[in-house]
């Protein structure tokens, strides 16, 4: 099955700095890579996602890059703000049909702290 | 449009007791999933369903059973709760078509003593 590794486990930055979180996956059939932000006691919230036919996607201060050859993808947050502090999870799934059914495999999470 | 809802929000069980967690969605989604989240870990898939009347095992299915008698509901049962099942349980649903995004419920915090 799929295995997703996420690094670093904790990340501390100053407000205004950039933050980068990296994930690797094992199943070359995976074709969907979402990133979730989870605040304490809340549900995971999708912040950005990318499909395997795209190399990069950007949404304001957040961007995701995907390298299919190396099987890794990264989340980039620019101009970080204290409200970006949360746990971030990457995930991967295969939505190509058959018996995959889009089941998500999650990374272990990154605790991001943005200091004012 | 409530999205995905979960009942109950919190529960404390004694070892050996049973309970059922209810997940309901009003988006007419075909696929539904149950995940558990333990401290310091990502979510792990317990069971999933790709349509009414069908269920399948995920990564960590032992000790749980599920049923999908109606398209909008996905039930997760614990027949004999164990302390190792103390966790936060999230339900999610997804459209079968081109939309890959999973929509998560608010979670159920379960403690087994």
JSON list of N, CA and C in Angstrom, two decimals, chain A residues 31-32 36 38 41-44 46 49 51 89 93-96 99-109, chain B residues 4 31 33 35 37 40-45 48 50 57 59 90 94 98-102 104-107 109:
[
{"chain": "A", "resi": 31, "resn": "UNK", "atom": "N", "xyz": [-2.36, 9.87, -7.59]},
{"chain": "A", "resi": 31, "resn": "UNK", "atom": "CA", "xyz": [-2.55, 10.96, -8.53]},
{"chain": "A", "resi": 31, "resn": "UNK", "atom": "C", "xyz": [-3.21, 12.20, -7.93]},
{"chain": "A", "resi": 32, "resn": "UNK", "atom": "N", "xyz": [-3.37, 12.20, -6.62]},
{"chain": "A", "resi": 32, "resn": "UNK", "atom": "CA", "xyz": [-4.02, 13.34, -5.97]},
{"chain": "A", "resi": 32, "resn": "UNK", "atom": "C", "xyz": [-3.31, 13.59, -4.64]},
{"chain": "A", "resi": 36, "resn": "UNK", "atom": "N", "xyz": [-3.69, 19.56, 4.24]},
{"chain": "A", "resi": 36, "resn": "UNK", "atom": "CA", "xyz": [-4.69, 19.95, 5.22]},
{"chain": "A", "resi": 36, "resn": "UNK", "atom": "C", "xyz": [-4.05, 20.75, 6.34]},
{"chain": "A", "resi": 38, "resn": "UNK", "atom": "N", "xyz": [-4.88, 21.73, 10.31]},
{"chain": "A", "resi": 38, "resn": "UNK", "atom": "CA", "xyz": [-5.75, 21.33, 11.40]},
{"chain": "A", "resi": 38, "resn": "UNK", "atom": "C", "xyz": [-5.41, 22.14, 12.64]},
{"chain": "A", "resi": 41, "resn": "UNK", "atom": "N", "xyz": [-8.39, 20.73, 18.10]},
{"chain": "A", "resi": 41, "resn": "UNK", "atom": "CA", "xyz": [-9.78, 20.37, 18.33]},
{"chain": "A", "resi": 41, "resn": "UNK", "atom": "C", "xyz": [-10.70, 20.51, 17.13]},
{"chain": "A", "resi": 42, "resn": "UNK", "atom": "N", "xyz": [-10.12, 20.80, 15.97]},
{"chain": "A", "resi": 42, "resn": "UNK", "atom": "CA", "xyz": [-10.94, 21.01, 14.77]},
{"chain": "A", "resi": 42, "resn": "UNK", "atom": "C", "xyz": [-10.73, 19.89, 13.75]},
{"chain": "A", "resi": 43, "resn": "UNK", "atom": "N", "xyz": [-11.56, 19.87, 12.74]},
{"chain": "A", "resi": 43, "resn": "UNK", "atom": "CA", "xyz": [-11.40, 18.90, 11.66]},
{"chain": "A", "resi": 43, "resn": "UNK", "atom": "C", "xyz": [-10.30, 19.35, 10.71]},
{"chain": "A", "resi": 44, "resn": "UNK", "atom": "N", "xyz": [-9.71, 18.43, 9.96]},
{"chain": "A", "resi": 44, "resn": "UNK", "atom": "CA", "xyz": [-8.74, 18.84, 8.92]},
{"chain": "A", "resi": 44, "resn": "UNK", "atom": "C", "xyz": [-9.45, 19.70, 7.88]},
{"chain": "A", "resi": 46, "resn": "UNK", "atom": "N", "xyz": [-9.00, 21.40, 4.13]},
{"chain": "A", "resi": 46, "resn": "UNK", "atom": "CA", "xyz": [-8.22, 21.40, 2.89]},
{"chain": "A", "resi": 46, "resn": "UNK", "atom": "C", "xyz": [-7.78, 22.82, 2.56]},
{"chain": "A", "resi": 49, "resn": "UNK", "atom": "N", "xyz": [-4.62, 21.58, -3.04]},
{"chain": "A", "resi": 49, "resn": "UNK", "atom": "CA", "xyz": [-4.38, 20.23, -3.53]},
{"chain": "A", "resi": 49, "resn": "UNK", "atom": "C", "xyz": [-3.80, 20.31, -4.94]},
{"chain": "A", "resi": 51, "resn": "UNK", "atom": "N", "xyz": [-3.08, 17.72, -8.55]},
{"chain": "A", "resi": 51, "resn": "UNK", "atom": "CA", "xyz": [-3.21, 16.44, -9.23]},
{"chain": "A", "resi": 51, "resn": "UNK", "atom": "C", "xyz": [-1.92, 16.14, -9.98]},
{"chain": "A", "resi": 89, "resn": "UNK", "atom": "N", "xyz": [-0.94, 18.58, 7.43]},
{"chain": "A", "resi": 89, "resn": "UNK", "atom": "CA", "xyz": [-0.81, 17.20, 6.97]},
{"chain": "A", "resi": 89, "resn": "UNK", "atom": "C", "xyz": [-0.80, 17.16, 5.46]},
{"chain": "A", "resi": 93, "resn": "UNK", "atom": "N", "xyz": [-3.50, 9.96, -2.63]},
{"chain": "A", "resi": 93, "resn": "UNK", "atom": "CA", "xyz": [-4.50, 8.96, -2.96]},
{"chain": "A", "resi": 93, "resn": "UNK", "atom": "C", "xyz": [-4.47, 8.63, -4.44]},
{"chain": "A", "resi": 94, "resn": "UNK", "atom": "N", "xyz": [-4.98, 7.46, -4.74]},
{"chain": "A", "resi": 94, "resn": "UNK", "atom": "CA", "xyz": [-5.10, 6.98, -6.12]},
{"chain": "A", "resi": 94, "resn": "UNK", "atom": "C", "xyz": [-6.56, 7.03, -6.49]},
{"chain": "A", "resi": 95, "resn": "UNK", "atom": "N", "xyz": [-6.89, 7.85, -7.49]},
{"chain": "A", "resi": 95, "resn": "UNK", "atom": "CA", "xyz": [-8.27, 8.00, -7.93]},
{"chain": "A", "resi": 95, "resn": "UNK", "atom": "C", "xyz": [-8.48, 7.52, -9.35]},
{"chain": "A", "resi": 96, "resn": "UNK", "atom": "N", "xyz": [-7.64, 6.59, -9.74]},
{"chain": "A", "resi": 96, "resn": "UNK", "atom": "CA", "xyz": [-7.65, 6.16, -11.13]},
{"chain": "A", "resi": 96, "resn": "UNK", "atom": "C", "xyz": [-8.69, 5.10, -11.42]},
{"chain": "A", "resi": 99, "resn": "UNK", "atom": "N", "xyz": [-9.88, -0.55, -7.73]},
{"chain": "A", "resi": 99, "resn": "UNK", "atom": "CA", "xyz": [-10.24, -0.72, -6.33]},
{"chain": "A", "resi": 99, "resn": "UNK", "atom": "C", "xyz": [-9.63, 0.36, -5.45]},
{"chain": "A", "resi": 100, "resn": "UNK", "atom": "N", "xyz": [-9.18, 1.45, -6.04]},
{"chain": "A", "resi": 100, "resn": "UNK", "atom": "CA", "xyz": [-8.49, 2.48, -5.26]},
{"chain": "A", "resi": 100, "resn": "UNK", "atom": "C", "xyz": [-9.47, 3.35, -4.48]},
{"chain": "A", "resi": 101, "resn": "UNK", "atom": "N", "xyz": [-10.51, 3.85, -5.13]},
{"chain": "A", "resi": 101, "resn": "UNK", "atom": "CA", "xyz": [-11.58, 4.60, -4.46]},
{"chain": "A", "resi": 101, "resn": "UNK", "atom": "C", "xyz": [-11.10, 5.81, -3.67]},
{"chain": "A", "resi": 102, "resn": "UNK", "atom": "N", "xyz": [-9.98, 6.38, -4.07]},
{"chain": "A", "resi": 102, "resn": "UNK", "atom": "CA", "xyz": [-9.56, 7.64, -3.47]},
{"chain": "A", "resi": 102, "resn": "UNK", "atom": "C", "xyz": [-9.22, 7.59, -2.00]},
{"chain": "A", "resi": 103, "resn": "UNK", "atom": "N", "xyz": [-8.84, 6.44, -1.49]},
{"chain": "A", "resi": 103, "resn": "UNK", "atom": "CA", "xyz": [-8.49, 6.36, -0.07]},
{"chain": "A", "resi": 103, "resn": "UNK", "atom": "C", "xyz": [-7.24, 7.20, 0.20]},
{"chain": "A", "resi": 104, "resn": "UNK", "atom": "N", "xyz": [-7.33, 8.04, 1.23]},
{"chain": "A", "resi": 104, "resn": "UNK", "atom": "CA", "xyz": [-6.21, 8.92, 1.57]},
{"chain": "A", "resi": 104, "resn": "UNK", "atom": "C", "xyz": [-5.24, 8.24, 2.53]},
{"chain": "A", "resi": 105, "resn": "UNK", "atom": "N", "xyz": [-3.94, 8.38, 2.23]},
{"chain": "A", "resi": 105, "resn": "UNK", "atom": "CA", "xyz": [-2.88, 8.01, 3.16]},
{"chain": "A", "resi": 105, "resn": "UNK", "atom": "C", "xyz": [-2.22, 9.29, 3.60]},
{"chain": "A", "resi": 106, "resn": "UNK", "atom": "N", "xyz": [-2.16, 9.52, 4.90]},
{"chain": "A", "resi": 106, "resn": "UNK", "atom": "CA", "xyz": [-1.67, 10.77, 5.45]},
{"chain": "A", "resi": 106, "resn": "UNK", "atom": "C", "xyz": [-0.23, 10.67, 5.90]},
{"chain": "A", "resi": 107, "resn": "UNK", "atom": "N", "xyz": [0.47, 11.80, 5.84]},
{"chain": "A", "resi": 107, "resn": "UNK", "atom": "CA", "xyz": [1.74, 11.93, 6.51]},
{"chain": "A", "resi": 107, "resn": "UNK", "atom": "C", "xyz": [1.53, 12.12, 8.00]},
{"chain": "A", "resi": 108, "resn": "UNK", "atom": "N", "xyz": [2.63, 12.20, 8.75]},
{"chain": "A", "resi": 108, "resn": "UNK", "atom": "CA", "xyz": [2.55, 12.21, 10.21]},
{"chain": "A", "resi": 108, "resn": "UNK", "atom": "C", "xyz": [2.24, 13.60, 10.77]},
{"chain": "A", "resi": 109, "resn": "UNK", "atom": "N", "xyz": [2.31, 14.61, 9.94]},
{"chain": "A", "resi": 109, "resn": "UNK", "atom": "CA", "xyz": [1.97, 15.95, 10.38]},
{"chain": "A", "resi": 109, "resn": "UNK", "atom": "C", "xyz": [3.19, 16.80, 10.73]},
{"chain": "B", "resi": 4, "resn": "UNK", "atom": "N", "xyz": [-21.08, 17.27, 6.33]},
{"chain": "B", "resi": 4, "resn": "UNK", "atom": "CA", "xyz": [-20.88, 16.01, 7.02]},
{"chain": "B", "resi": 4, "resn": "UNK", "atom": "C", "xyz": [-21.03, 16.26, 8.52]},
{"chain": "B", "resi": 31, "resn": "UNK", "atom": "N", "xyz": [-19.00, 7.89, -1.91]},
{"chain": "B", "resi": 31, "resn": "UNK", "atom": "CA", "xyz": [-17.93, 7.33, -1.10]},
{"chain": "B", "resi": 31, "resn": "UNK", "atom": "C", "xyz": [-17.94, 7.93, 0.30]},
{"chain": "B", "resi": 33, "resn": "UNK", "atom": "N", "xyz": [-15.89, 7.43, 4.34]},
{"chain": "B", "resi": 33, "resn": "UNK", "atom": "CA", "xyz": [-14.69, 6.88, 4.98]},
{"chain": "B", "resi": 33, "resn": "UNK", "atom": "C", "xyz": [-14.74, 7.13, 6.49]},
{"chain": "B", "resi": 35, "resn": "UNK", "atom": "N", "xyz": [-11.90, 7.48, 9.58]},
{"chain": "B", "resi": 35, "resn": "UNK", "atom": "CA", "xyz": [-10.49, 7.57, 9.95]},
{"chain": "B", "resi": 35, "resn": "UNK", "atom": "C", "xyz": [-10.40, 7.71, 11.47]},
{"chain": "B", "resi": 37, "resn": "UNK", "atom": "N", "xyz": [-7.60, 9.35, 14.43]},
{"chain": "B", "resi": 37, "resn": "UNK", "atom": "CA", "xyz": [-6.42, 10.19, 14.59]},
{"chain": "B", "resi": 37, "resn": "UNK", "atom": "C", "xyz": [-5.92, 10.08, 16.03]},
{"chain": "B", "resi": 40, "resn": "UNK", "atom": "N", "xyz": [-0.03, 12.93, 17.66]},
{"chain": "B", "resi": 40, "resn": "UNK", "atom": "CA", "xyz": [1.24, 12.90, 16.95]},
{"chain": "B", "resi": 40, "resn": "UNK", "atom": "C", "xyz": [1.23, 12.11, 15.67]},
{"chain": "B", "resi": 41, "resn": "UNK", "atom": "N", "xyz": [0.05, 11.75, 15.21]},
{"chain": "B", "resi": 41, "resn": "UNK", "atom": "CA", "xyz": [-0.03, 10.95, 13.98]},
{"chain": "B", "resi": 41, "resn": "UNK", "atom": "C", "xyz": [-1.04, 11.55, 13.03]},
{"chain": "B", "resi": 42, "resn": "UNK", "atom": "N", "xyz": [-0.87, 11.18, 11.79]},
{"chain": "B", "resi": 42, "resn": "UNK", "atom": "CA", "xyz": [-1.88, 11.55, 10.80]},
{"chain": "B", "resi": 42, "resn": "UNK", "atom": "C", "xyz": [-3.08, 10.64, 10.92]},
{"chain": "B", "resi": 43, "resn": "UNK", "atom": "N", "xyz": [-4.09, 10.95, 10.13]},
{"chain": "B", "resi": 43, "resn": "UNK", "atom": "CA", "xyz": [-5.30, 10.13, 10.13]},
{"chain": "B", "resi": 43, "resn": "UNK", "atom": "C", "xyz": [-5.02, 8.79, 9.46]},
{"chain": "B", "resi": 44, "resn": "UNK", "atom": "N", "xyz": [-5.63, 7.73, 10.00]},
{"chain": "B", "resi": 44, "resn": "UNK", "atom": "CA", "xyz": [-5.49, 6.40, 9.41]},
{"chain": "B", "resi": 44, "resn": "UNK", "atom": "C", "xyz": [-6.87, 5.85, 9.08]},
{"chain": "B", "resi": 45, "resn": "UNK", "atom": "N", "xyz": [-6.98, 5.22, 7.92]},
{"chain": "B", "resi": 45, "resn": "UNK", "atom": "CA", "xyz": [-8.26, 4.75, 7.43]},
{"chain": "B", "resi": 45, "resn": "UNK", "atom": "C", "xyz": [-8.68, 3.45, 8.13]},
{"chain": "B", "resi": 48, "resn": "UNK", "atom": "N", "xyz": [-14.10, 1.87, 4.77]},
{"chain": "B", "resi": 48, "resn": "UNK", "atom": "CA", "xyz": [-14.70, 2.80, 3.82]},
{"chain": "B", "resi": 48, "resn": "UNK", "atom": "C", "xyz": [-15.85, 2.11, 3.08]},
{"chain": "B", "resi": 50, "resn": "UNK", "atom": "N", "xyz": [-18.10, 2.41, -0.75]},
{"chain": "B", "resi": 50, "resn": "UNK", "atom": "CA", "xyz": [-18.20, 3.03, -2.07]},
{"chain": "B", "resi": 50, "resn": "UNK", "atom": "C", "xyz": [-19.64, 3.09, -2.56]},
{"chain": "B", "resi": 57, "resn": "UNK", "atom": "N", "xyz": [-12.46, -2.93, 4.21]},
{"chain": "B", "resi": 57, "resn": "UNK", "atom": "CA", "xyz": [-11.49, -2.65, 5.25]},
{"chain": "B", "resi": 57, "resn": "UNK", "atom": "C", "xyz": [-10.44, -1.67, 4.77]},
{"chain": "B", "resi": 59, "resn": "UNK", "atom": "N", "xyz": [-6.84, 0.52, 6.54]},
{"chain": "B", "resi": 59, "resn": "UNK", "atom": "CA", "xyz": [-5.52, 0.21, 7.08]},
{"chain": "B", "resi": 59, "resn": "UNK", "atom": "C", "xyz": [-5.58, -0.40, 8.49]},
{"chain": "B", "resi": 90, "resn": "UNK", "atom": "N", "xyz": [-12.82, 10.60, 12.69]},
{"chain": "B", "resi": 90, "resn": "UNK", "atom": "CA", "xyz": [-13.32, 11.51, 11.67]},
{"chain": "B", "resi": 90, "resn": "UNK", "atom": "C", "xyz": [-13.98, 10.70, 10.55]},
{"chain": "B", "resi": 94, "resn": "UNK", "atom": "N", "xyz": [-16.99, 11.72, -0.21]},
{"chain": "B", "resi": 94, "resn": "UNK", "atom": "CA", "xyz": [-16.47, 12.21, -1.48]},
{"chain": "B", "resi": 94, "resn": "UNK", "atom": "C", "xyz": [-17.38, 11.81, -2.62]},
{"chain": "B", "resi": 98, "resn": "UNK", "atom": "N", "xyz": [-15.49, 13.26, -10.70]},
{"chain": "B", "resi": 98, "resn": "UNK", "atom": "CA", "xyz": [-14.20, 13.90, -10.92]},
{"chain": "B", "resi": 98, "resn": "UNK", "atom": "C", "xyz": [-13.69, 14.69, -9.73]},
{"chain": "B", "resi": 99, "resn": "UNK", "atom": "N", "xyz": [-14.54, 14.91, -8.74]},
{"chain": "B", "resi": 99, "resn": "UNK", "atom": "CA", "xyz": [-14.10, 15.65, -7.56]},
{"chain": "B", "resi": 99, "resn": "UNK", "atom": "C", "xyz": [-13.41, 14.75, -6.57]},
{"chain": "B", "resi": 100, "resn": "UNK", "atom": "N", "xyz": [-12.11, 14.95, -6.37]},
{"chain": "B", "resi": 100, "resn": "UNK", "atom": "CA", "xyz": [-11.35, 14.08, -5.48]},
{"chain": "B", "resi": 100, "resn": "UNK", "atom": "C", "xyz": [-11.36, 14.52, -4.03]},
{"chain": "B", "resi": 101, "resn": "UNK", "atom": "N", "xyz": [-11.82, 15.73, -3.75]},
{"chain": "B", "resi": 101, "resn": "UNK", "atom": "CA", "xyz": [-11.76, 16.26, -2.39]},
{"chain": "B", "resi": 101, "resn": "UNK", "atom": "C", "xyz": [-12.65, 15.48, -1.46]},
{"chain": "B", "resi": 102, "resn": "UNK", "atom": "N", "xyz": [-12.11, 15.16, -0.28]},
{"chain": "B", "resi": 102, "resn": "UNK", "atom": "CA", "xyz": [-12.90, 14.54, 0.77]},
{"chain": "B", "resi": 102, "resn": "UNK", "atom": "C", "xyz": [-13.35, 15.63, 1.75]},
{"chain": "B", "resi": 104, "resn": "UNK", "atom": "N", "xyz": [-14.70, 16.47, 5.44]},
{"chain": "B", "resi": 104, "resn": "UNK", "atom": "CA", "xyz": [-14.61, 15.86, 6.76]},
{"chain": "B", "resi": 104, "resn": "UNK", "atom": "C", "xyz": [-15.69, 16.36, 7.71]},
{"chain": "B", "resi": 105, "resn": "UNK", "atom": "N", "xyz": [-16.12, 15.45, 8.58]},
{"chain": "B", "resi": 105, "resn": "UNK", "atom": "CA", "xyz": [-17.00, 15.82, 9.67]},
{"chain": "B", "resi": 105, "resn": "UNK", "atom": "C", "xyz": [-16.20, 16.44, 10.81]},
{"chain": "B", "resi": 106, "resn": "UNK", "atom": "N", "xyz": [-16.88, 16.91, 11.86]},
{"chain": "B", "resi": 106, "resn": "UNK", "atom": "CA", "xyz": [-16.20, 17.61, 12.96]},
{"chain": "B", "resi": 106, "resn": "UNK", "atom": "C", "xyz": [-15.45, 16.69, 13.92]},
{"chain": "B", "resi": 107, "resn": "UNK", "atom": "N", "xyz": [-15.67, 15.39, 13.83]},
{"chain": "B", "resi": 107, "resn": "UNK", "atom": "CA", "xyz": [-14.95, 14.45, 14.68]},
{"chain": "B", "resi": 107, "resn": "UNK", "atom": "C", "xyz": [-15.72, 14.05, 15.92]},
{"chain": "B", "resi": 109, "resn": "UNK", "atom": "N", "xyz": [-14.63, 12.56, 19.75]},
{"chain": "B", "resi": 109, "resn": "UNK", "atom": "CA", "xyz": [-13.54, 12.25, 20.67]},
{"chain": "B", "resi": 109, "resn": "UNK", "atom": "C", "xyz": [-14.00, 11.13, 21.59]}
]
